[in-house]
């Protein structure tokens, strides 16, 4: 859902009171009854019912149909407004600007505070891409049901803000965390470009070593990013990298820490090989090159992001990952086996040369598969060229023929010449039509002249009557 903050300035405190009542009721109800909303809001003279209708028109809450009772649920738009209201009270957000980024499960906007300083607002949208996949099979977090997606978004924002704050305080190149509320984070704006948009680098080896040292330094402080790729790395104008996006960060004491560490390293190696043509033999390993010196993961746990929250978020990520893998397997099963068997394997020149030498040593004079395929391709090309020449010759012969017409394949119909009687009849018809048309035109002219004279006489009579009345 796209953020539209225009209606925020016109909302009263009573509107936010009712919206907060829907949020509080969503903790224990999938669909919050209208009676419970009025009971929590505690507005006088039953004004909650009217406000509920206004909020539904603004799409901040949604009415659920086919229910045994009248109720509403909170939408991401209403959740956004509650977070923005908190930021406005704290003074961290004064105005909302354009959208500058869209992720799989997040939206990014430019905002400004009361002093005019531009910052970045990140809104977590967990469940946007994977909602249909998981919801169709089973609900995640059975106790919370529909509210689980907003709860997961809130956990992701809490985790990202906690890790960003700890990393920023320890000197890591990350944005400055400013404020957090519900599923939203406010951070400093950095003038940089994502690494995926960078086509050329002056010294790719230097950038490669900086990124690898950043991965090792994170592990030495007890953390692993978990999603260290070209989408989550910003490059400033002077070439310094900035790290962003921390919802998947884990501790080095995690059971799958080595897997996440190696995956981060491989992501950078494959990107540099494909984009910049740079491949280094040197790359770090968690068990060999990392010695833990600090425990930032302990500081994150002390900041309020508990192990239970971490477990809930990891379970959600694993759930999404499992279902995405299942979808890939289903798509692979749909593909026919014949196509899989006949996929051509392209060999390099070195492999072909080694195969030829091996055949010469063994005394094999038979052609290899590559040579057979190449000879077959050459024969097919020659046959196609011959066919093209034949078709061109046929076209030239047809063009030289006077009876040839490109727009029709059937024999042309013979056109019959009109007789003298038919010509006379057509001439008489045309004369009659012309005379009738001229008579109609003359009558129209007479009618228009009569109408004009009548209107003039009427005007004169009216003017005379006015003059008599005046005297």
Tab-separated table of C-alpha atoms in Angstrom:
chain	number	residue	atom	x	y	z
A	1	UNK	CA	0.000	0.000	0.000
A	2	UNK	CA	1.326	3.427	-0.931
A	3	UNK	CA	1.590	6.010	1.843
A	4	UNK	CA	-0.761	8.976	1.422
A	5	UNK	CA	-0.281	11.465	4.274
A	6	UNK	CA	-2.637	14.158	2.950
A	7	UNK	CA	-5.511	13.269	5.298
A	8	UNK	CA	-3.247	13.210	8.365
A	9	UNK	CA	-3.416	16.966	8.939
A	10	UNK	CA	-7.238	16.941	8.985
A	11	UNK	CA	-7.623	14.120	11.514
A	12	UNK	CA	-8.654	14.994	15.047
A	13	UNK	CA	-7.624	13.472	18.341
A	14	UNK	CA	-10.911	11.549	18.458
A	15	UNK	CA	-10.115	9.946	15.089
A	16	UNK	CA	-6.781	8.728	16.398
A	17	UNK	CA	-8.469	7.550	19.577
A	18	UNK	CA	-10.798	5.295	17.590
A	19	UNK	CA	-7.909	4.129	15.364
A	20	UNK	CA	-5.903	3.228	18.468
A	21	UNK	CA	-8.917	1.321	19.789
A	22	UNK	CA	-8.952	-0.792	16.604
A	23	UNK	CA	-5.220	-1.461	17.033
A	24	UNK	CA	-5.685	-2.544	20.646
A	25	UNK	CA	-8.590	-4.801	19.740
A	26	UNK	CA	-6.552	-6.446	16.950
A	27	UNK	CA	-4.267	-8.049	19.542
A	28	UNK	CA	-6.986	-10.519	20.541
A	29	UNK	CA	-9.448	-10.363	17.636
A	30	UNK	CA	-9.028	-11.096	13.957
A	31	UNK	CA	-11.990	-8.791	13.278
A	32	UNK	CA	-12.612	-6.221	16.003
A	33	UNK	CA	-16.343	-5.854	16.824
A	34	UNK	CA	-17.825	-2.362	16.572
A	35	UNK	CA	-19.117	-2.600	20.138
A	36	UNK	CA	-15.592	-3.311	21.390
A	37	UNK	CA	-14.208	-0.330	19.435
A	38	UNK	CA	-16.746	2.031	21.081
A	39	UNK	CA	-16.027	0.483	24.474
A	40	UNK	CA	-12.234	1.009	24.164
A	41	UNK	CA	-12.497	4.496	22.618
A	42	UNK	CA	-14.942	5.743	25.313
A	43	UNK	CA	-16.237	8.704	23.315
A	44	UNK	CA	-19.280	10.655	24.453
A	45	UNK	CA	-22.713	10.527	22.825
A	46	UNK	CA	-21.826	7.492	20.703
A	47	UNK	CA	-19.543	9.387	18.318
A	48	UNK	CA	-17.343	6.349	17.663
A	49	UNK	CA	-19.754	4.837	15.122
A	50	UNK	CA	-19.576	7.890	12.853
A	51	UNK	CA	-15.794	8.096	13.144
A	52	UNK	CA	-15.501	4.392	12.257
A	53	UNK	CA	-17.367	5.085	9.014
A	54	UNK	CA	-15.085	8.021	8.197
A	55	UNK	CA	-11.958	5.935	8.840
A	56	UNK	CA	-13.312	3.179	6.587
A	57	UNK	CA	-13.848	5.710	3.779
A	58	UNK	CA	-10.210	6.804	4.124
A	59	UNK	CA	-9.173	3.094	3.973
A	60	UNK	CA	-7.462	3.269	7.373
A	61	UNK	CA	-9.653	0.410	8.566
A	62	UNK	CA	-11.563	-2.163	6.535
A	63	UNK	CA	-14.934	-3.734	7.151
A	64	UNK	CA	-14.914	-7.517	6.900
A	65	UNK	CA	-17.918	-9.027	5.165
A	66	UNK	CA	-19.528	-12.450	5.636
A	67	UNK	CA	-19.024	-12.327	9.396
A	68	UNK	CA	-21.499	-13.235	12.104
A	69	UNK	CA	-21.033	-9.775	13.646
A	70	UNK	CA	-20.244	-6.236	12.495
A	71	UNK	CA	-16.494	-5.635	12.766
A	72	UNK	CA	-13.408	-4.004	11.285
A	73	UNK	CA	-9.708	-4.737	10.937
A	74	UNK	CA	-6.724	-2.389	10.874
A	75	UNK	CA	-5.047	-1.820	7.495
A	76	UNK	CA	-1.425	-0.908	6.791
A	77	UNK	CA	-2.628	2.625	6.007
A	78	UNK	CA	-4.052	3.021	9.496
A	79	UNK	CA	-0.902	1.507	10.998
A	80	UNK	CA	1.156	4.048	9.030
A	81	UNK	CA	-0.924	6.942	10.377
A	82	UNK	CA	-0.505	5.786	13.978
A	83	UNK	CA	3.277	5.625	13.541
A	84	UNK	CA	3.397	9.035	11.822
A	85	UNK	CA	1.324	10.572	14.614
A	86	UNK	CA	3.894	9.309	17.144
A	87	UNK	CA	6.755	10.759	15.077
A	88	UNK	CA	4.964	14.110	14.850
A	89	UNK	CA	4.524	14.244	18.629
A	90	UNK	CA	8.231	13.500	19.117
A	91	UNK	CA	9.257	16.087	16.509
A	92	UNK	CA	11.187	13.664	14.291
A	93	UNK	CA	8.809	13.970	11.295
A	94	UNK	CA	7.241	17.243	10.199
A	95	UNK	CA	6.581	16.611	6.479
A	96	UNK	CA	6.496	13.608	4.129
A	97	UNK	CA	8.039	13.751	0.656
A	98	UNK	CA	8.341	11.450	-2.341
A	99	UNK	CA	8.910	7.719	-2.410
A	100	UNK	CA	12.536	6.902	-3.236
A	101	UNK	CA	12.606	3.125	-2.928
A	102	UNK	CA	10.471	-0.021	-2.976
A	103	UNK	CA	11.609	-3.357	-1.609
A	104	UNK	CA	10.045	-6.782	-1.470
A	105	UNK	CA	8.749	-6.079	2.030
A	106	UNK	CA	9.410	-2.368	2.661
A	107	UNK	CA	8.710	1.121	1.320
A	108	UNK	CA	11.117	4.077	1.652
A	109	UNK	CA	10.175	7.780	1.685
A	110	UNK	CA	11.946	11.102	2.203
A	111	UNK	CA	10.764	13.023	5.277
A	112	UNK	CA	11.864	16.207	7.036
A	113	UNK	CA	11.878	17.319	10.665
A	114	UNK	CA	10.908	20.698	12.110
A	115	UNK	CA	14.332	22.168	11.274
A	116	UNK	CA	14.050	21.161	7.602
A	117	UNK	CA	16.634	18.369	7.822
A	118	UNK	CA	15.884	15.586	5.339
A	119	UNK	CA	15.779	12.009	6.618
A	120	UNK	CA	14.585	8.613	5.418
A	121	UNK	CA	11.402	6.885	6.568
A	122	UNK	CA	11.317	3.114	6.118
A	123	UNK	CA	7.999	1.264	6.467
A	124	UNK	CA	8.120	-2.509	6.858
A	125	UNK	CA	5.538	-4.373	4.745
A	126	UNK	CA	6.061	-7.998	5.740
A	127	UNK	CA	3.524	-10.313	4.196
A	128	UNK	CA	3.045	-8.233	1.048
A	129	UNK	CA	4.879	-10.674	-1.225
A	130	UNK	CA	4.324	-13.916	0.704
A	131	UNK	CA	0.817	-13.375	2.115
A	132	UNK	CA	-1.072	-15.329	-0.542
A	133	UNK	CA	1.430	-18.170	-0.556
A	134	UNK	CA	1.414	-18.802	3.182
A	135	UNK	CA	-2.189	-17.812	3.892
A	136	UNK	CA	-3.481	-20.299	1.361
A	137	UNK	CA	-1.789	-23.181	3.209
A	138	UNK	CA	-1.897	-22.175	6.877
A	139	UNK	CA	-1.882	-19.089	9.088
A	140	UNK	CA	1.400	-18.062	10.627
A	141	UNK	CA	1.182	-17.461	14.396
A	142	UNK	CA	-2.169	-19.104	15.028
A	143	UNK	CA	-2.959	-16.910	18.058
A	144	UNK	CA	-2.689	-13.642	16.153
A	145	UNK	CA	-3.875	-14.703	12.697
A	146	UNK	CA	-4.465	-11.629	10.504
A	147	UNK	CA	-2.656	-9.284	12.874
A	148	UNK	CA	0.467	-11.449	12.621
A	149	UNK	CA	1.719	-9.574	9.535
A	150	UNK	CA	1.733	-6.239	11.345
A	151	UNK	CA	3.285	-7.910	14.364
A	152	UNK	CA	6.038	-9.340	12.163
A	153	UNK	CA	6.582	-5.912	10.574
A	154	UNK	CA	6.877	-4.389	14.040
A	155	UNK	CA	9.444	-7.043	15.058
A	156	UNK	CA	11.463	-6.435	11.874
A	157	UNK	CA	11.528	-2.678	12.540
A	158	UNK	CA	12.544	-3.199	16.183
A	159	UNK	CA	15.346	-5.540	15.142
A	160	UNK	CA	16.663	-3.271	12.408
A	161	UNK	CA	16.635	-0.208	14.662
A	162	UNK	CA	18.407	-2.092	17.494
A	163	UNK	CA	21.168	-3.439	15.229
A	164	UNK	CA	21.572	-0.121	13.413
A	165	UNK	CA	21.937	1.746	16.698
A	166	UNK	CA	24.564	-0.679	18.045
A	167	UNK	CA	26.548	-0.640	14.780
A	168	UNK	CA	26.426	3.145	14.503
A	169	UNK	CA	27.684	3.571	18.077
A	170	UNK	CA	30.609	1.219	17.358
A	171	UNK	CA	31.792	3.082	14.253
A	172	UNK	CA	30.384	0.927	11.440
A	173	UNK	CA	29.452	2.662	8.127
A	174	UNK	CA	25.683	2.607	8.572
A	175	UNK	CA	22.990	5.341	8.511
A	176	UNK	CA	22.342	7.198	11.747
A	177	UNK	CA	19.234	5.807	13.489
A	178	UNK	CA	16.945	8.635	14.654
A	179	UNK	CA	13.624	7.186	15.816
A	180	UNK	CA	11.385	4.101	15.590
A	181	UNK	CA	7.677	3.495	16.154
A	182	UNK	CA	5.678	0.361	15.446
A	183	UNK	CA	6.738	-0.833	11.960
A	184	UNK	CA	8.518	2.414	10.899
A	185	UNK	CA	12.110	3.638	11.236
A	186	UNK	CA	13.520	7.121	10.704
A	187	UNK	CA	17.210	7.255	9.728
A	188	UNK	CA	19.589	9.777	8.199
A	189	UNK	CA	19.648	10.369	4.449
A	190	UNK	CA	22.891	9.380	2.717
A	191	UNK	CA	23.908	10.760	-0.674
A	192	UNK	CA	24.921	7.501	-2.342
A	193	UNK	CA	23.892	4.978	-5.000
A	194	UNK	CA	23.134	1.255	-4.614
A	195	UNK	CA	25.961	-0.990	-5.710
A	196	UNK	CA	23.665	-2.716	-8.233
A	197	UNK	CA	23.425	0.583	-10.173
A	198	UNK	CA	27.209	1.069	-10.369
A	199	UNK	CA	28.551	-0.067	-13.754
A	200	UNK	CA	32.254	0.795	-13.353
A	201	UNK	CA	34.626	1.150	-10.405
A	202	UNK	CA	38.078	2.710	-10.514
A	203	UNK	CA	39.678	0.018	-8.354
A	204	UNK	CA	37.432	-3.058	-7.945
A	205	UNK	CA	40.118	-4.874	-5.928
A	206	UNK	CA	40.110	-2.137	-3.286
A	207	UNK	CA	36.314	-2.161	-2.996
A	208	UNK	CA	36.307	-5.966	-2.844
A	209	UNK	CA	38.809	-5.987	0.024
A	210	UNK	CA	36.834	-3.297	1.896
A	211	UNK	CA	33.624	-5.294	1.672
A	212	UNK	CA	35.320	-8.532	2.748
A	213	UNK	CA	36.974	-6.776	5.687
A	214	UNK	CA	33.550	-5.381	6.650
A	215	UNK	CA	32.111	-8.924	6.710
A	216	UNK	CA	35.016	-10.107	8.872
A	217	UNK	CA	34.733	-7.106	11.207
A	218	UNK	CA	31.032	-7.754	11.720
A	219	UNK	CA	31.817	-11.362	12.610
A	220	UNK	CA	34.534	-10.239	15.026
A	221	UNK	CA	31.909	-8.131	16.785
A	222	UNK	CA	29.616	-11.170	16.972
A	223	UNK	CA	27.255	-10.379	14.070
A	224	UNK	CA	26.523	-11.693	10.564
A	225	UNK	CA	24.505	-9.585	8.142
A	226	UNK	CA	22.694	-12.480	6.464
A	227	UNK	CA	21.785	-10.489	3.309
A	228	UNK	CA	25.099	-8.898	2.293
A	229	UNK	CA	24.625	-8.233	-1.442
A	230	UNK	CA	24.601	-5.447	-4.046
A	231	UNK	CA	21.056	-4.397	-3.090
A	232	UNK	CA	21.971	-3.596	0.529
A	233	UNK	CA	25.266	-1.749	-0.095
A	234	UNK	CA	25.439	1.946	-0.986
A	235	UNK	CA	28.476	3.543	-2.660
A	236	UNK	CA	29.221	7.216	-1.966
A	237	UNK	CA	30.875	9.590	-4.431
A	238	UNK	CA	34.307	9.008	-2.843
A	239	UNK	CA	33.901	5.208	-3.125
A	240	UNK	CA	33.230	4.365	0.529
A	241	UNK	CA	30.601	1.638	1.051
A	242	UNK	CA	27.597	2.064	3.377
A	243	UNK	CA	25.701	-0.925	4.770
A	244	UNK	CA	21.890	-0.921	5.065
A	245	UNK	CA	18.961	-3.303	5.750
A	246	UNK	CA	19.444	-5.403	8.894
A	247	UNK	CA	16.260	-7.465	9.529
A	248	UNK	CA	18.069	-10.741	8.679
A	249	UNK	CA	21.149	-10.108	10.825
A	250	UNK	CA	22.040	-12.985	13.181
A	251	UNK	CA	24.624	-13.687	15.865
A	252	UNK	CA	27.786	-15.716	15.310
A	253	UNK	CA	26.493	-18.103	17.979
A	254	UNK	CA	23.550	-18.983	15.699
A	255	UNK	CA	23.418	-22.683	14.687
A	256	UNK	CA	23.589	-21.731	10.976
A	257	UNK	CA	26.112	-18.904	11.402
A	258	UNK	CA	28.713	-20.452	9.089
A	259	UNK	CA	26.140	-20.957	6.341
A	260	UNK	CA	25.022	-17.289	6.502
A	261	UNK	CA	28.640	-16.068	6.590
A	262	UNK	CA	29.662	-18.116	3.539
A	263	UNK	CA	26.538	-16.998	1.684
A	264	UNK	CA	27.417	-13.319	2.234
A	265	UNK	CA	30.936	-13.920	0.939
A	266	UNK	CA	29.729	-15.802	-2.143
A	267	UNK	CA	27.210	-13.070	-2.996
A	268	UNK	CA	29.993	-10.478	-3.207
A	269	UNK	CA	32.326	-12.777	-5.157
A	270	UNK	CA	29.713	-13.648	-7.791
A	271	UNK	CA	28.640	-10.012	-8.198
A	272	UNK	CA	32.216	-8.780	-8.732
A	273	UNK	CA	32.881	-11.590	-11.205
A	274	UNK	CA	29.789	-10.836	-13.264
A	275	UNK	CA	29.702	-7.050	-13.094
A	276	UNK	CA	33.382	-5.989	-12.980
A	277	UNK	CA	35.103	-9.157	-14.261
A	278	UNK	CA	37.117	-9.322	-11.029
A	279	UNK	CA	37.700	-12.602	-9.203
A	280	UNK	CA	40.028	-13.041	-6.257
A	281	UNK	CA	41.402	-16.282	-4.890
A	282	UNK	CA	41.426	-14.790	-1.387
A	283	UNK	CA	38.179	-14.816	0.560
A	284	UNK	CA	37.487	-15.216	4.305
A	285	UNK	CA	36.091	-18.195	6.199
A	286	UNK	CA	34.328	-18.005	9.534
A	287	UNK	CA	36.245	-20.813	11.243
A	288	UNK	CA	39.693	-19.723	9.991
A	289	UNK	CA	39.769	-15.932	9.654
A	290	UNK	CA	37.426	-14.730	12.406
A	291	UNK	CA	38.276	-14.341	16.086
A	292	UNK	CA	35.439	-12.958	18.170
A	293	UNK	CA	36.483	-9.836	20.057
A	294	UNK	CA	33.198	-8.154	21.067
A	295	UNK	CA	29.608	-9.201	21.721
A	296	UNK	CA	27.291	-6.744	20.034
A	297	UNK	CA	24.591	-9.410	19.882
A	298	UNK	CA	24.414	-9.294	23.674
A	299	UNK	CA	23.962	-5.504	23.540
A	300	UNK	CA	21.124	-5.906	21.058
A	301	UNK	CA	19.378	-8.357	23.390
A	302	UNK	CA	19.818	-5.877	26.238
A	303	UNK	CA	18.233	-3.088	24.171
A	304	UNK	CA	14.804	-4.764	24.313
A	305	UNK	CA	14.818	-7.080	21.307
A	306	UNK	CA	14.440	-10.383	23.171
A	307	UNK	CA	15.290	-13.907	22.083
A	308	UNK	CA	11.593	-14.734	21.771
A	309	UNK	CA	11.129	-11.897	19.268
A	310	UNK	CA	14.212	-13.081	17.390
A	311	UNK	CA	12.822	-16.618	17.256
A	312	UNK	CA	9.413	-15.452	15.994
A	313	UNK	CA	11.034	-13.408	13.224
A	314	UNK	CA	13.359	-16.251	12.211
A	315	UNK	CA	10.431	-18.666	12.102
A	316	UNK	CA	8.615	-16.273	9.774
A	317	UNK	CA	11.668	-15.965	7.505
A	318	UNK	CA	12.092	-19.736	7.383
A	319	UNK	CA	8.383	-20.097	6.636
A	320	UNK	CA	8.637	-17.732	3.686
A	321	UNK	CA	11.812	-19.429	2.475
A	322	UNK	CA	10.258	-22.908	2.628
A	323	UNK	CA	7.196	-21.897	0.667
A	324	UNK	CA	9.296	-20.102	-1.955
A	325	UNK	CA	11.394	-23.256	-2.364
A	326	UNK	CA	8.226	-25.333	-2.678
A	327	UNK	CA	6.980	-23.020	-5.421
A	328	UNK	CA	10.294	-23.384	-7.285
A	329	UNK	CA	10.096	-27.185	-7.005
A	330	UNK	CA	6.537	-27.152	-8.306
A	331	UNK	CA	7.566	-25.009	-11.274
A	332	UNK	CA	10.460	-27.377	-11.981
A	333	UNK	CA	8.105	-30.359	-11.830
A	334	UNK	CA	5.814	-28.682	-14.352
A	335	UNK	CA	8.616	-28.537	-16.932
A	336	UNK	CA	8.783	-31.680	-19.149
A	337	UNK	CA	11.644	-34.125	-18.624
A	338	UNK	CA	12.491	-34.212	-22.327
A	339	UNK	CA	13.496	-30.560	-22.282
A	340	UNK	CA	15.691	-31.152	-19.246
A	341	UNK	CA	17.458	-34.085	-20.830
A	342	UNK	CA	18.266	-32.276	-24.078
A	343	UNK	CA	19.702	-29.114	-22.552
A	344	UNK	CA	22.971	-28.438	-24.439
A	345	UNK	CA	26.138	-28.238	-22.357
A	346	UNK	CA	28.508	-25.619	-23.757
A	347	UNK	CA	32.188	-26.489	-23.294
A	348	UNK	CA	35.032	-24.031	-23.196
A	349	UNK	CA	37.890	-23.998	-25.710
A	350	UNK	CA	40.287	-25.523	-23.166
A	351	UNK	CA	37.939	-28.466	-22.554
A	352	UNK	CA	37.581	-29.053	-26.305
A	353	UNK	CA	41.371	-28.995	-26.783
A	354	UNK	CA	41.864	-31.486	-23.930
A	355	UNK	CA	39.217	-33.763	-25.438
A	356	UNK	CA	40.969	-33.698	-28.831
A	357	UNK	CA	44.359	-34.510	-27.296
A	358	UNK	CA	42.804	-37.372	-25.352
A	359	UNK	CA	41.306	-38.789	-28.554
A	360	UNK	CA	44.638	-38.518	-30.402
A	361	UNK	CA	46.466	-40.354	-27.620
A	362	UNK	CA	43.862	-43.103	-27.540
A	363	UNK	CA	43.804	-43.356	-31.330
A	364	UNK	CA	40.172	-42.357	-31.671
A	365	UNK	CA	39.465	-40.802	-35.048
A	366	UNK	CA	35.727	-40.413	-34.475
A	367	UNK	CA	34.297	-36.967	-34.203
A	368	UNK	CA	33.356	-35.606	-30.798
A	369	UNK	CA	29.853	-34.463	-29.915
A	370	UNK	CA	30.808	-30.805	-30.293
A	371	UNK	CA	32.367	-31.406	-33.728
A	372	UNK	CA	29.310	-33.408	-34.838
A	373	UNK	CA	26.957	-30.693	-33.639
A	374	UNK	CA	29.084	-27.990	-35.319
A	375	UNK	CA	29.171	-29.916	-38.621
A	376	UNK	CA	25.404	-30.444	-38.437
A	377	UNK	CA	24.892	-26.741	-37.809
A	378	UNK	CA	27.084	-25.875	-40.819
A	379	UNK	CA	25.104	-28.251	-43.055
A	380	UNK	CA	21.832	-26.750	-41.848
A	381	UNK	CA	23.116	-23.246	-42.570
A	382	UNK	CA	24.154	-24.253	-46.089
A	383	UNK	CA	20.734	-25.802	-46.745
A	384	UNK	CA	19.024	-22.651	-45.486
A	385	UNK	CA	21.149	-20.490	-47.789
A	386	UNK	CA	20.260	-22.683	-50.782
A	387	UNK	CA	16.555	-22.468	-49.902
A	388	UNK	CA	16.818	-18.685	-49.650
A	389	UNK	CA	18.441	-18.467	-53.086
A	390	UNK	CA	15.705	-20.649	-54.587
A	391	UNK	CA	12.934	-18.535	-53.101
A	392	UNK	CA	14.623	-15.341	-54.352
A	393	UNK	CA	14.821	-16.738	-57.901
A	394	UNK	CA	11.120	-17.654	-57.785
A	395	UNK	CA	10.254	-14.131	-56.610
A	396	UNK	CA	12.262	-12.595	-59.480
A	397	UNK	CA	10.469	-14.808	-62.026
A	398	UNK	CA	7.087	-13.798	-60.583
A	399	UNK	CA	7.962	-10.117	-60.689
A	400	UNK	CA	8.915	-10.389	-64.359
A	401	UNK	CA	5.500	-11.931	-65.112
A	402	UNK	CA	2.850	-9.275	-65.962
A	403	UNK	CA	-0.096	-11.313	-64.618
A	404	UNK	CA	1.487	-11.629	-61.127
A	405	UNK	CA	-0.214	-9.674	-58.315
A	406	UNK	CA	1.144	-9.839	-54.755
A	407	UNK	CA	-2.110	-9.000	-52.994
A	408	UNK	CA	-4.234	-11.845	-54.346
A	409	UNK	CA	-3.670	-15.530	-55.086
A	410	UNK	CA	-6.915	-16.268	-56.958
A	411	UNK	CA	-7.669	-15.446	-60.585
A	412	UNK	CA	-8.899	-11.860	-61.032
A	413	UNK	CA	-12.581	-11.336	-61.816
A	414	UNK	CA	-13.540	-9.964	-65.229
A	415	UNK	CA	-14.978	-6.454	-65.081
A	416	UNK	CA	-18.140	-6.013	-67.179
A	417	UNK	CA	-18.488	-2.760	-69.117
A	418	UNK	CA	-21.788	-0.902	-68.562
A	419	UNK	CA	-24.231	-0.749	-71.538
A	420	UNK	CA	-25.703	2.444	-73.091
A	421	UNK	CA	-29.110	1.923	-71.465
A	422	UNK	CA	-27.582	1.678	-68.027
A	423	UNK	CA	-25.624	4.869	-68.637
A	424	UNK	CA	-28.777	6.774	-69.625
A	425	UNK	CA	-30.633	5.548	-66.551
A	426	UNK	CA	-27.790	6.630	-64.261
A	427	UNK	CA	-27.709	10.103	-65.897
A	428	UNK	CA	-31.482	10.561	-65.392
A	429	UNK	CA	-31.203	9.532	-61.739
A	430	UNK	CA	-28.404	12.010	-61.130
A	431	UNK	CA	-30.374	14.897	-62.754
A	432	UNK	CA	-33.464	14.168	-60.637
A	433	UNK	CA	-31.392	14.053	-57.466
A	434	UNK	CA	-29.759	17.405	-58.304
A	435	UNK	CA	-33.110	19.152	-58.969
A	436	UNK	CA	-34.615	17.835	-55.743
A	437	UNK	CA	-31.592	18.993	-53.827
A	438	UNK	CA	-31.738	22.496	-55.326
A	439	UNK	CA	-35.467	22.827	-54.513
A	440	UNK	CA	-34.855	21.841	-50.902
A	441	UNK	CA	-32.076	24.396	-50.615
A	442	UNK	CA	-34.293	27.182	-52.030
A	443	UNK	CA	-37.066	26.354	-49.580
A	444	UNK	CA	-34.641	26.448	-46.671
A	445	UNK	CA	-33.424	29.892	-47.746
A	446	UNK	CA	-37.020	31.218	-47.911
A	447	UNK	CA	-37.793	29.844	-44.460
A	448	UNK	CA	-34.728	31.470	-42.928
A	449	UNK	CA	-35.624	34.861	-44.530
A	450	UNK	CA	-39.192	34.676	-43.193
A	451	UNK	CA	-37.977	33.875	-39.742
A	452	UNK	CA	-35.565	36.803	-39.820
A	453	UNK	CA	-38.314	39.280	-40.898
A	454	UNK	CA	-40.710	38.005	-38.233
A	455	UNK	CA	-38.064	38.391	-35.518
A	456	UNK	CA	-37.315	41.935	-36.705
A	457	UNK	CA	-40.982	42.930	-36.614
A	458	UNK	CA	-41.391	41.494	-33.145
A	459	UNK	CA	-38.384	43.434	-31.905
A	460	UNK	CA	-39.804	46.686	-33.368
A	461	UNK	CA	-43.172	46.123	-31.648
A	462	UNK	CA	-41.444	45.470	-28.320
A	463	UNK	CA	-39.355	48.632	-28.646
A	464	UNK	CA	-42.501	50.677	-29.456
A	465	UNK	CA	-44.331	49.308	-26.430
A	466	UNK	CA	-41.374	50.170	-24.174
A	467	UNK	CA	-41.251	53.721	-25.502
A	468	UNK	CA	-45.020	54.246	-24.889
A	469	UNK	CA	-44.673	52.919	-21.363
A	470	UNK	CA	-41.829	55.295	-20.667
A	471	UNK	CA	-43.905	58.341	-21.760
